Short mmCIF file of C-alpha atoms and ligand atoms in Angstrom, two decimals:
data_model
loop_
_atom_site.label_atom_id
_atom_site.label_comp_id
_atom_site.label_asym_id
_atom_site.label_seq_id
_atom_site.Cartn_x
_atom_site.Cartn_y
_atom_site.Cartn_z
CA UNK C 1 134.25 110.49 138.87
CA UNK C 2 137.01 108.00 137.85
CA UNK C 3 138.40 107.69 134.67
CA UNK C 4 140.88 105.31 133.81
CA UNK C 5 144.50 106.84 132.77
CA UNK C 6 144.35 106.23 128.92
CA UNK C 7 140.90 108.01 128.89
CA UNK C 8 142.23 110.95 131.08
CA UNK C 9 145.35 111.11 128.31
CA UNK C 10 143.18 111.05 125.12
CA UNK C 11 140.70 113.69 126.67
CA UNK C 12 143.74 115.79 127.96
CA UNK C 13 144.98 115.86 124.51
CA UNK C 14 141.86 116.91 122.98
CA UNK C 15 141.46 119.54 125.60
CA UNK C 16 144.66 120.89 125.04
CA UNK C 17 144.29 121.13 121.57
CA UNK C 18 141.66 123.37 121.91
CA UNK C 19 138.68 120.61 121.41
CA UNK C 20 135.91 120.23 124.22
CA UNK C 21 135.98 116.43 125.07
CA UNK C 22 133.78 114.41 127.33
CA UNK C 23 133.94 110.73 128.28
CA UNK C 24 130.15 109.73 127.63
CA UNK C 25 127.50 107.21 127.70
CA UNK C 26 127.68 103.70 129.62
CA UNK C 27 130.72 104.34 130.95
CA UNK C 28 129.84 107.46 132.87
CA UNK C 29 126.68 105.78 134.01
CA UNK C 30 128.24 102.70 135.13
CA UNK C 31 130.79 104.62 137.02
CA UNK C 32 128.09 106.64 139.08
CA UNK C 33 126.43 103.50 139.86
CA UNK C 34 129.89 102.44 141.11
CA UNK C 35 129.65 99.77 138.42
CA UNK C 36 132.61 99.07 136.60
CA UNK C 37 132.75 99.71 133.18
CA UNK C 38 134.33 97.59 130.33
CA UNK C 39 134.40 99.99 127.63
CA UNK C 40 134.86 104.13 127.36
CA UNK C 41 133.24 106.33 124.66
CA UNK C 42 134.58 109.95 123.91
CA UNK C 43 132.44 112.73 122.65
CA UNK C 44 134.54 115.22 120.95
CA UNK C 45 133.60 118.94 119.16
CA UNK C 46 136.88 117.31 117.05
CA UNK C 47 135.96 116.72 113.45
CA UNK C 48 137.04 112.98 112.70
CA UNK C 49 140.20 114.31 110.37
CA UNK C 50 140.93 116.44 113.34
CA UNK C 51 140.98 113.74 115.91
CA UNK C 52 142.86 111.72 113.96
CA UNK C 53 145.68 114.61 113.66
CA UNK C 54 145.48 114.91 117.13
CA UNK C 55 146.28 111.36 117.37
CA UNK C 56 148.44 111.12 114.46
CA UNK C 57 151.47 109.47 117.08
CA UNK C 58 148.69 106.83 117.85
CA UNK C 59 147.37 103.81 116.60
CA UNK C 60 144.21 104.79 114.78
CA UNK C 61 141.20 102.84 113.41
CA UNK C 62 138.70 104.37 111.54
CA UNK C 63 136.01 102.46 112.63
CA UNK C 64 132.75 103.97 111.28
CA UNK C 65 134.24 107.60 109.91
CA UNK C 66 130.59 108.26 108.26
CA UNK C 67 129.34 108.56 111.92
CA UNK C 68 132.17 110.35 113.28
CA UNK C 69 133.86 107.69 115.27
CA UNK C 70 137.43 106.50 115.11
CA UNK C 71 139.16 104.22 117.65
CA UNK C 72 142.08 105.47 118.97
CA UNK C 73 144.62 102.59 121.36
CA UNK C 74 145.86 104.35 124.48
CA UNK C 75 147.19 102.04 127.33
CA UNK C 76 146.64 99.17 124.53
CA UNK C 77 142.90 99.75 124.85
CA UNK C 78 140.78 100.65 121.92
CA UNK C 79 138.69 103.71 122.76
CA UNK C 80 136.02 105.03 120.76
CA UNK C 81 136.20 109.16 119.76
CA UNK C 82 132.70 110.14 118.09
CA UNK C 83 132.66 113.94 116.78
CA UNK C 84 129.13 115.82 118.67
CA UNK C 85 126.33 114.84 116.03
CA UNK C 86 123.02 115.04 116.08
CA UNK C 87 120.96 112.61 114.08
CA UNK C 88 118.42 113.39 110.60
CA UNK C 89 115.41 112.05 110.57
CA UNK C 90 114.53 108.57 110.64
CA UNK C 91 111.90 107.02 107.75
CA UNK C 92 112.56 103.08 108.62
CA UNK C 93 112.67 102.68 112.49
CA UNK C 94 115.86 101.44 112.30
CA UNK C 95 118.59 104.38 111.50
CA UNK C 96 118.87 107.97 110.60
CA UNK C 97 118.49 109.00 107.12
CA UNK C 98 121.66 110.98 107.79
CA UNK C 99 124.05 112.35 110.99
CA UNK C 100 125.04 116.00 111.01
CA UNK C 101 127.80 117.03 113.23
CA UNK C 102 127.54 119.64 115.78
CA UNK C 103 129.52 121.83 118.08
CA UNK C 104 126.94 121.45 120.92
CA UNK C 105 127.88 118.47 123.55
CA UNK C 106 123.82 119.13 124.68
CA UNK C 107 122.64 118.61 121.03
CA UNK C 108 125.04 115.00 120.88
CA UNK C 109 123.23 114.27 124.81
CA UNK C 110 119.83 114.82 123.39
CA UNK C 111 119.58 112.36 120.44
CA UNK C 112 120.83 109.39 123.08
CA UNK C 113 118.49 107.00 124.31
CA UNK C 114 117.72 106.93 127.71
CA UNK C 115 118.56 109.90 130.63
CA UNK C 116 120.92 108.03 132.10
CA UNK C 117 122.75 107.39 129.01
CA UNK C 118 122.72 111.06 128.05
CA UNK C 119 125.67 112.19 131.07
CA UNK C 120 128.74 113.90 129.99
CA UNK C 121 131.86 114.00 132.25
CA UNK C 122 134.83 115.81 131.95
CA UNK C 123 137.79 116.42 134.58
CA UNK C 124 137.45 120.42 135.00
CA UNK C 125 134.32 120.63 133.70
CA UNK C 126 132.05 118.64 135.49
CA UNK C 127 129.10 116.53 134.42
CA UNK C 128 127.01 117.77 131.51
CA UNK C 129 123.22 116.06 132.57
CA UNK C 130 120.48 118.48 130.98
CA UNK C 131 117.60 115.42 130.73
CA UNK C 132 118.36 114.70 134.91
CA UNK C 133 120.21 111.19 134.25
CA UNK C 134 121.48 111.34 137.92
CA UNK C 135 118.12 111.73 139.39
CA UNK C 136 116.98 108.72 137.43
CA UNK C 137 120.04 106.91 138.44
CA UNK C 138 119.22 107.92 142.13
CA UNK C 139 115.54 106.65 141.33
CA UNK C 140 116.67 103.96 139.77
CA UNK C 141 114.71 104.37 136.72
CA UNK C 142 115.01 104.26 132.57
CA UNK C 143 113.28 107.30 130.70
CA UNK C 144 113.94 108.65 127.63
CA UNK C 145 115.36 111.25 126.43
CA UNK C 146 112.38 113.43 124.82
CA UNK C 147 108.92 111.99 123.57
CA UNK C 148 108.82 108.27 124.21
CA UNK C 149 106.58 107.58 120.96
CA UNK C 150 108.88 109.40 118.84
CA UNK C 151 111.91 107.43 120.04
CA UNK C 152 110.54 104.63 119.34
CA UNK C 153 109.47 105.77 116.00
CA UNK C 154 112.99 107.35 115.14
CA UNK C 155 114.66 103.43 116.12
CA UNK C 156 112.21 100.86 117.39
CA UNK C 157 115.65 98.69 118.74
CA UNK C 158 115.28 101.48 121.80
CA UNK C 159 112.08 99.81 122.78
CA UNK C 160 114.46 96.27 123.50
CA UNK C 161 117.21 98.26 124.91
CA UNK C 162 115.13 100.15 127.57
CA UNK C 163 114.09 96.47 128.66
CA UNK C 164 117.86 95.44 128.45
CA UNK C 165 118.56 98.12 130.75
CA UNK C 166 116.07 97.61 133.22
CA UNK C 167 116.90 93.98 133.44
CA UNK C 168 120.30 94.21 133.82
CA UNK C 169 120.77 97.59 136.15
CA UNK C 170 117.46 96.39 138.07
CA UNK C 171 116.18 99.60 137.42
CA UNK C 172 112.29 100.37 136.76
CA UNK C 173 111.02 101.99 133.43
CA UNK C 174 109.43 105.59 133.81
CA UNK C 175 105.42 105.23 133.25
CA UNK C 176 105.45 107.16 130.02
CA UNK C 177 108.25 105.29 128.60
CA UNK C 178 106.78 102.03 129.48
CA UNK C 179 103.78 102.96 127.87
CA UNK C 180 105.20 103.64 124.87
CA UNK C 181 106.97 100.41 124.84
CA UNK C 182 103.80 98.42 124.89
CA UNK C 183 101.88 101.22 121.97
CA UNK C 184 105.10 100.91 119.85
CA UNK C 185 106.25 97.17 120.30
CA UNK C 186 105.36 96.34 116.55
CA UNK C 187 107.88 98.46 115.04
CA UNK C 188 110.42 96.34 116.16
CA UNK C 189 109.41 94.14 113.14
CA UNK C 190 111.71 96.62 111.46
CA UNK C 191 114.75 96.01 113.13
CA UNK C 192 117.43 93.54 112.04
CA UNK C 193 117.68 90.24 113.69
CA UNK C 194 121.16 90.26 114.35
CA UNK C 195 120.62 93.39 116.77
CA UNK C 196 117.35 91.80 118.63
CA UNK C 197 118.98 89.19 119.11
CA UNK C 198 122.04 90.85 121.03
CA UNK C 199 119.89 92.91 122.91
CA UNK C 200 117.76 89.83 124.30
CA UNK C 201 120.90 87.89 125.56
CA UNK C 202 121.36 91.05 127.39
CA UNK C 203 117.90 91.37 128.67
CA UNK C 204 117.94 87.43 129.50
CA UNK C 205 121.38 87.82 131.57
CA UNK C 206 120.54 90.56 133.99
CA UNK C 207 119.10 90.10 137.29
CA UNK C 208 115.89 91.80 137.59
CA UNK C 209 114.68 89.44 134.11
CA UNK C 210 111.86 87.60 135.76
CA UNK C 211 110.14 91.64 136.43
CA UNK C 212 111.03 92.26 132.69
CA UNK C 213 109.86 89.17 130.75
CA UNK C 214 106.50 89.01 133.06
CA UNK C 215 105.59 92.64 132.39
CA UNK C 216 107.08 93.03 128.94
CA UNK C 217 105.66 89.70 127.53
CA UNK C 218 103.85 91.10 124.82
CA UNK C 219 107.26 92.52 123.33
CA UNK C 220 109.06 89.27 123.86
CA UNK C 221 106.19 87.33 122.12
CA UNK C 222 106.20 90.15 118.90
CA UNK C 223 109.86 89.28 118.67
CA UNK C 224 109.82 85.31 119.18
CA UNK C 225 106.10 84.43 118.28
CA UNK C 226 107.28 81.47 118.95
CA UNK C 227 106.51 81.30 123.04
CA UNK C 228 103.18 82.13 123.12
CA UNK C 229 102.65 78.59 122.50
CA UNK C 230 103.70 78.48 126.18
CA UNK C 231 100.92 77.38 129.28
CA UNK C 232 102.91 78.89 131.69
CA UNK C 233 104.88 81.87 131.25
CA UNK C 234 105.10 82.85 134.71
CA UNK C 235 106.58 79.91 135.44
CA UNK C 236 109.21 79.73 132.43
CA UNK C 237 110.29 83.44 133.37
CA UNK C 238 110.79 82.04 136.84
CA UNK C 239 112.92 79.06 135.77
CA UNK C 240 114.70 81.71 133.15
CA UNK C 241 115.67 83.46 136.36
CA UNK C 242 116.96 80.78 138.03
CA UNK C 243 119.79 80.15 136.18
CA UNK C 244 123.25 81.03 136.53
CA UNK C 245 123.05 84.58 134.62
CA UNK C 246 126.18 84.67 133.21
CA UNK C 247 125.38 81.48 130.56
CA UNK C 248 123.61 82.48 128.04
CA UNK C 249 122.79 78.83 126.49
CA UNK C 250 121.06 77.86 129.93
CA UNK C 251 119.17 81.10 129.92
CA UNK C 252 117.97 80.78 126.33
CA UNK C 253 117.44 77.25 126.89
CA UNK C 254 115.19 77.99 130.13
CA UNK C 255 113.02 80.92 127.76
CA UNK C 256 112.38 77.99 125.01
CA UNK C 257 112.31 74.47 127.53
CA UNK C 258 108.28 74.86 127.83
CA UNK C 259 107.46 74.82 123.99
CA UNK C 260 108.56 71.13 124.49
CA UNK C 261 109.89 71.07 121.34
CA UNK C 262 113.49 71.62 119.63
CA UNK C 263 112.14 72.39 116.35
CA UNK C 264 110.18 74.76 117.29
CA UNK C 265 113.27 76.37 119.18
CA UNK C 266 115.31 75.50 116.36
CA UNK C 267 113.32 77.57 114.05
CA UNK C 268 112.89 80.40 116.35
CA UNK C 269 116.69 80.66 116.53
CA UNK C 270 117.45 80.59 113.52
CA UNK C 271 114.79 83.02 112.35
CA UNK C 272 116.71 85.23 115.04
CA UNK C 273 120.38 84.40 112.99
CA UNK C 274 121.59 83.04 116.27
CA UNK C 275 125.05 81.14 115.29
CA UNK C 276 124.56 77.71 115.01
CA UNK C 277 126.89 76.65 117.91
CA UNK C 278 124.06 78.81 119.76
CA UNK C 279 121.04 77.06 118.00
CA UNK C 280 121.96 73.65 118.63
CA UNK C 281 123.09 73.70 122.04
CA UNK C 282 120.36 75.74 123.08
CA UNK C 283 117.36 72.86 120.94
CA UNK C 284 119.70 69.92 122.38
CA UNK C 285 118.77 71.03 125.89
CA UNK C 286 115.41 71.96 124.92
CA UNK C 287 115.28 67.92 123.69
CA UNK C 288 116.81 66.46 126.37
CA UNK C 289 113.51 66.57 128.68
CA UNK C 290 112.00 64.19 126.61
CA UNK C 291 114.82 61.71 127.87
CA UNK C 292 115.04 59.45 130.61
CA UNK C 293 116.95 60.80 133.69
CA UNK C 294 120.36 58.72 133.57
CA UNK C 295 120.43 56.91 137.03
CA UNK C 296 123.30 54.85 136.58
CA UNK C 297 126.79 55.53 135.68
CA UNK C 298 126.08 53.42 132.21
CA UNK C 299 123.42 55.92 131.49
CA UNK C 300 125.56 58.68 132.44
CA UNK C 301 127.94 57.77 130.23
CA UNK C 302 125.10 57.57 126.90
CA UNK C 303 123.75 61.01 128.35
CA UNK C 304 127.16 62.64 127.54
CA UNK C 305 127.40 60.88 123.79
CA UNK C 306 124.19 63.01 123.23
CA UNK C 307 125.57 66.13 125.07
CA UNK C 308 129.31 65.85 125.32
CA UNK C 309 131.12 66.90 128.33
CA UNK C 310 130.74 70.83 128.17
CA UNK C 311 126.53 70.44 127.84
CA UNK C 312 125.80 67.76 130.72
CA UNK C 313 125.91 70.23 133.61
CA UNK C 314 123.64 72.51 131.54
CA UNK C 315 120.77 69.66 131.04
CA UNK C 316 121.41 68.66 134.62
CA UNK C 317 120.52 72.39 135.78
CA UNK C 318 117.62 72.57 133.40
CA UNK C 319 116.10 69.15 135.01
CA UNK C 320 116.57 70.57 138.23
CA UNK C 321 114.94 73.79 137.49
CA UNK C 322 112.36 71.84 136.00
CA UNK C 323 111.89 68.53 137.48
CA UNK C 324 113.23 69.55 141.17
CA UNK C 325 115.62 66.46 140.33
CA UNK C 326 118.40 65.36 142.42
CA UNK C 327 121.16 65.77 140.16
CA UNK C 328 123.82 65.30 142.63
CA UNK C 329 124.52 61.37 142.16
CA UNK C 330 124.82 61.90 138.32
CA UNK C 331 127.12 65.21 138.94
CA UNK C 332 129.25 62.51 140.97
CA UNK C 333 129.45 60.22 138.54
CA UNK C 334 130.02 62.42 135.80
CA UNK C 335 133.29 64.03 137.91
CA UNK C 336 134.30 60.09 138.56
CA UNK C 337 134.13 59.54 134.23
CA UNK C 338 136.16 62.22 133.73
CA UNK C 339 138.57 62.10 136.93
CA UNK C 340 139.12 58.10 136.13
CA UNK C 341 139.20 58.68 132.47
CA UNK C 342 136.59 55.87 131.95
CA UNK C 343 135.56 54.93 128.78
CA UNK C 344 131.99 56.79 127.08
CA UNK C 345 132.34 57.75 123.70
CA UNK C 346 134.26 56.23 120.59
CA UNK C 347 137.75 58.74 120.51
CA UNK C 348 138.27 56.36 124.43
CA UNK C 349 137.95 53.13 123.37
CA UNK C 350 141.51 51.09 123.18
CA UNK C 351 140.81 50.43 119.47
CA UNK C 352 139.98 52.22 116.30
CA UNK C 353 138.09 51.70 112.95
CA UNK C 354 141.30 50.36 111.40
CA UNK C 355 142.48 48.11 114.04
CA UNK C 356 138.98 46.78 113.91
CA UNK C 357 139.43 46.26 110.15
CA UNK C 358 142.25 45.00 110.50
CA UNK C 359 141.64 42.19 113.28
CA UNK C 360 138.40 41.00 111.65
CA UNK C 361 138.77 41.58 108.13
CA UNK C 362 135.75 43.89 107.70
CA UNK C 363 135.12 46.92 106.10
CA UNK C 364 133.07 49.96 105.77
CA UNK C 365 129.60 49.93 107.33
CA UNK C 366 130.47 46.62 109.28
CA UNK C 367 133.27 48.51 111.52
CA UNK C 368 131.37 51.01 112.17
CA UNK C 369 128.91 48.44 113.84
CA UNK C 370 131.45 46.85 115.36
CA UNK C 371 132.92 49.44 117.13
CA UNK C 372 129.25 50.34 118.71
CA UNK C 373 129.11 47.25 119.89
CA UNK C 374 132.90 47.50 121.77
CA UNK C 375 131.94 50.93 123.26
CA UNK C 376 128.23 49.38 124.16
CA UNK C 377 129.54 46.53 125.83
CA UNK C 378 132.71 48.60 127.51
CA UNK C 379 130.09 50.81 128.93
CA UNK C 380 128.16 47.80 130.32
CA UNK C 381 131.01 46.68 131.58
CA UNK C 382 130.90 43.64 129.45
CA UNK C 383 134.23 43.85 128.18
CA UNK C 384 137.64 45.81 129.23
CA UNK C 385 138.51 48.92 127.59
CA UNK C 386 141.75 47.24 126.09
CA UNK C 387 142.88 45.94 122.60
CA UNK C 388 142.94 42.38 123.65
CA UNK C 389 139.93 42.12 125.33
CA UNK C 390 137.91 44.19 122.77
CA UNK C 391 139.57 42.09 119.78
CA UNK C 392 138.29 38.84 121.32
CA UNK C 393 135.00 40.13 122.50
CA UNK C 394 134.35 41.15 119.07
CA UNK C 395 135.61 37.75 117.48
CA UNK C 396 133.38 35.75 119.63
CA UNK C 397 130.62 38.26 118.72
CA UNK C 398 131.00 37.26 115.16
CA UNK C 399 131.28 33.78 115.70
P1 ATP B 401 126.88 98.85 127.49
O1 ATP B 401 127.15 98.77 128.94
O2 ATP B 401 126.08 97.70 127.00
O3 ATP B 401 128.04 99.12 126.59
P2 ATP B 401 126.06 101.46 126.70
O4 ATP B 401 125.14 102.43 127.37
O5 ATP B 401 127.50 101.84 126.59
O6 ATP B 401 125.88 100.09 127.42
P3 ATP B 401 126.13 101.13 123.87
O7 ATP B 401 125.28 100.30 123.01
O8 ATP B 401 127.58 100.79 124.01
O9 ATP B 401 125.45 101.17 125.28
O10 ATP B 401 125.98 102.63 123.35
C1 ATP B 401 126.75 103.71 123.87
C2 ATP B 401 125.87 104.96 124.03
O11 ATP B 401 125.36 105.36 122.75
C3 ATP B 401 124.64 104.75 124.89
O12 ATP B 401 124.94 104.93 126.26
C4 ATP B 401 123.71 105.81 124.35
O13 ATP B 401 124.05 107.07 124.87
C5 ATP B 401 124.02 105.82 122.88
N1 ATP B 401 123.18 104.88 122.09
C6 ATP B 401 123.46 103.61 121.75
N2 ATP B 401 122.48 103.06 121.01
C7 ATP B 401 121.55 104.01 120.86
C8 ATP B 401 120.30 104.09 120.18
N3 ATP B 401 119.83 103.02 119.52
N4 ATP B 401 119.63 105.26 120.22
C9 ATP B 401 120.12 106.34 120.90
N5 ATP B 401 121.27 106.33 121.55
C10 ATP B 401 122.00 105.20 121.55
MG1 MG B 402 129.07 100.70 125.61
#
């Protein structure tokens, strides 16, 4: 299996100093799959203090020391080192009551998730796979490690994550797992929002999401009660999948476009803590259906003062989804705006507030009208975008 040279140094080092060390996790799954992988996680018998002295010539962060994990920088990449632990029990669905450290790498394997999250790897060594993650990587499938129903008991946010998984790896979910999923979906009332709602940009990003939203819809209404509002859900999963999968606005966008409405989106995101860059560019393109397509470069230009630049391509996909519109003309005239500089939105026009204040002797309120009327009549082509011919349009305006 390949390991990158920083992780081959750090386990080395642990090895050496008489630790057992495995790299662990998504890492070692992605790598089977011959998927790359973005970020390494260590397993080590090391006790955190004894990592750290192990490490004491490198940069060291002790990023969650209660758990057992400090980051350690090799190659000037963080890397996480968690000491073997198994986990106490769980009384809130959400995390373990307490973690208990361990000497056993197949006691740490058996409180992870899923099977094919449960592989240990280590050069000289070999994997460590006692729940058959490589068989369910062959079979393409998520199961969990253990009972199902207690799993989900122990941390309902496994329930979102084995849908996560499937959506993005395109792999199945085991029969007995996916049952569980659908007996156990309520717990996830427990878990915080912040960590749904990470795990459902996931789930909405990966390439088998149509399969996952369609089957799974009773989990994805429990979470966001507000889409069952929705006529069509087939179809909305469809348009979801559509999408380019690597932006998240369009895809959230596409999951909330058929409530019709940005409130209700509005509300749904923010009940989900979603940032509020997130929340309003995801109800501004929920809105924008209720808007007139713009087919001329006039209207164009008024589309992006609602939008702005980065957000017009987004609507435009969502009409096409939608609407089957042809968006090319208003892509072209969109590039020719912004290739020719033209005039759309108030920072363009050849004059400011205080130029306007100061041609026409106005103030407040009254140059802020005036200047709406410049960039109106600029983008009618009424006027020319320069000082002169703005100052005198304006002048005969008021006269
Ligand atoms: P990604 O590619 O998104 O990083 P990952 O599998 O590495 O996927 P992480 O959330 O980074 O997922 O977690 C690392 C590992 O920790 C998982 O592979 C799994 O073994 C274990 N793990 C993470 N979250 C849980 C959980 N809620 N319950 C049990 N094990 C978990
Ligand atoms: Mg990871």
């Amino acid at each position: 299996m390949f390991l990158p040279d920083n992780v081959m140094e750090l386990l080395s080092k642990l090895h050496a100093a008489g630790y057992e060390a495995y790299a662990v996790g998504g890492a070692v799954r992605d790598s089977i799959m011959g998927r790359s992988a973005d970020d390494y996680d260590i397993a080590t018998s090391a006790l955190p203090a004894q990592t750290e002295a192990v490490f004491a010539g490198y940069r060291v962060i002790e990023t969650g020391i209660q758990h057992g994990t400090v980051t350690v920088i090799a190659g000037g990449a963080p890397v996480e080192i968690t000491t073997f632990r198994v986990d106490g029990s769980y009384s809130d669905n959400r995390h373990p009551d307490e973690v208990t450290f361990t000497t056993s790498i197949e006691a740490d394997l058996s409180r992870r998730d899923f099977t094919v999250n449960a592989i240990a790897y280590a050069p000289g060594r070999g994997y460590i796979d006692p729940f058959g993650g490589r068989t369910d990587i062959d079979s393409r499938r998520i199961r969990c490690v253990g009972a199902p129903d207690r799993r989900f008991d122990e941390d309902a946010l496994r329930i979102l994550r084995a849908l996560r998984f499937a959506s993005v790896l395109d792999f199945s979910i085991a029969s007995a797992t996916a049952a569980a999923i659908h007996a156990k979906r309520e717990n996830l009332s427990h878990v915080a929002a912040e960590r749904l709602q990470k795990e459902l940009v996931k789930l909405l990003k990966g390439s088998n999401v149509f399969e996952i939203l369609t089957t799974y819809n009773d989990v994805i209404f429990g979470i966001i009660p507000a889409l069952t509002s929705i006529s069509d859900w087939t179809e909305t999963c469809r348009s979801v999948q559509k999408t380019d999968p690597s932006d998240g606005y369009l895809r959230l966008a596409m999951l909330f476009y058929d409530t019709k409405s940005a409130a209700v989106t509005k509300a749904a995101l923010r009940a989900m803590k979603f940032s509020n860059r997130i929340t309003d560019t995801v109800s501004l393109l929920v809105a924008c259906q209720h808007y007139p397509f713009p087919k001329t470069k006039a209207a164009v230009k008024r589309f992006l003062q609602i939008t702005g630049e980065e957000n017009f391509p987004r609507y435009l996909q969502c009409v096409h989804i939608k609407k089957g519109s042809d968006i090319m003309p208003a892509i072209a005239m969109c590039a020719q705006i912004k290739q020719n500089g033209e005039c759309w939105r108030h920072a363009d026009l050849a004059v400011n507030g205080a130029d306007v204040g100061n041609e026409l002797h106005v103030n407040g309120q009254q140059i802020g009208k005036l200047l709406n009327d410049a960039l109106n009549a600029v983008i009618d082509e009424r006027c020319k975008n320069t000082y002169g011919d703005i100052i005198s349009y304006l002048k005969g305006e008021e006269a």
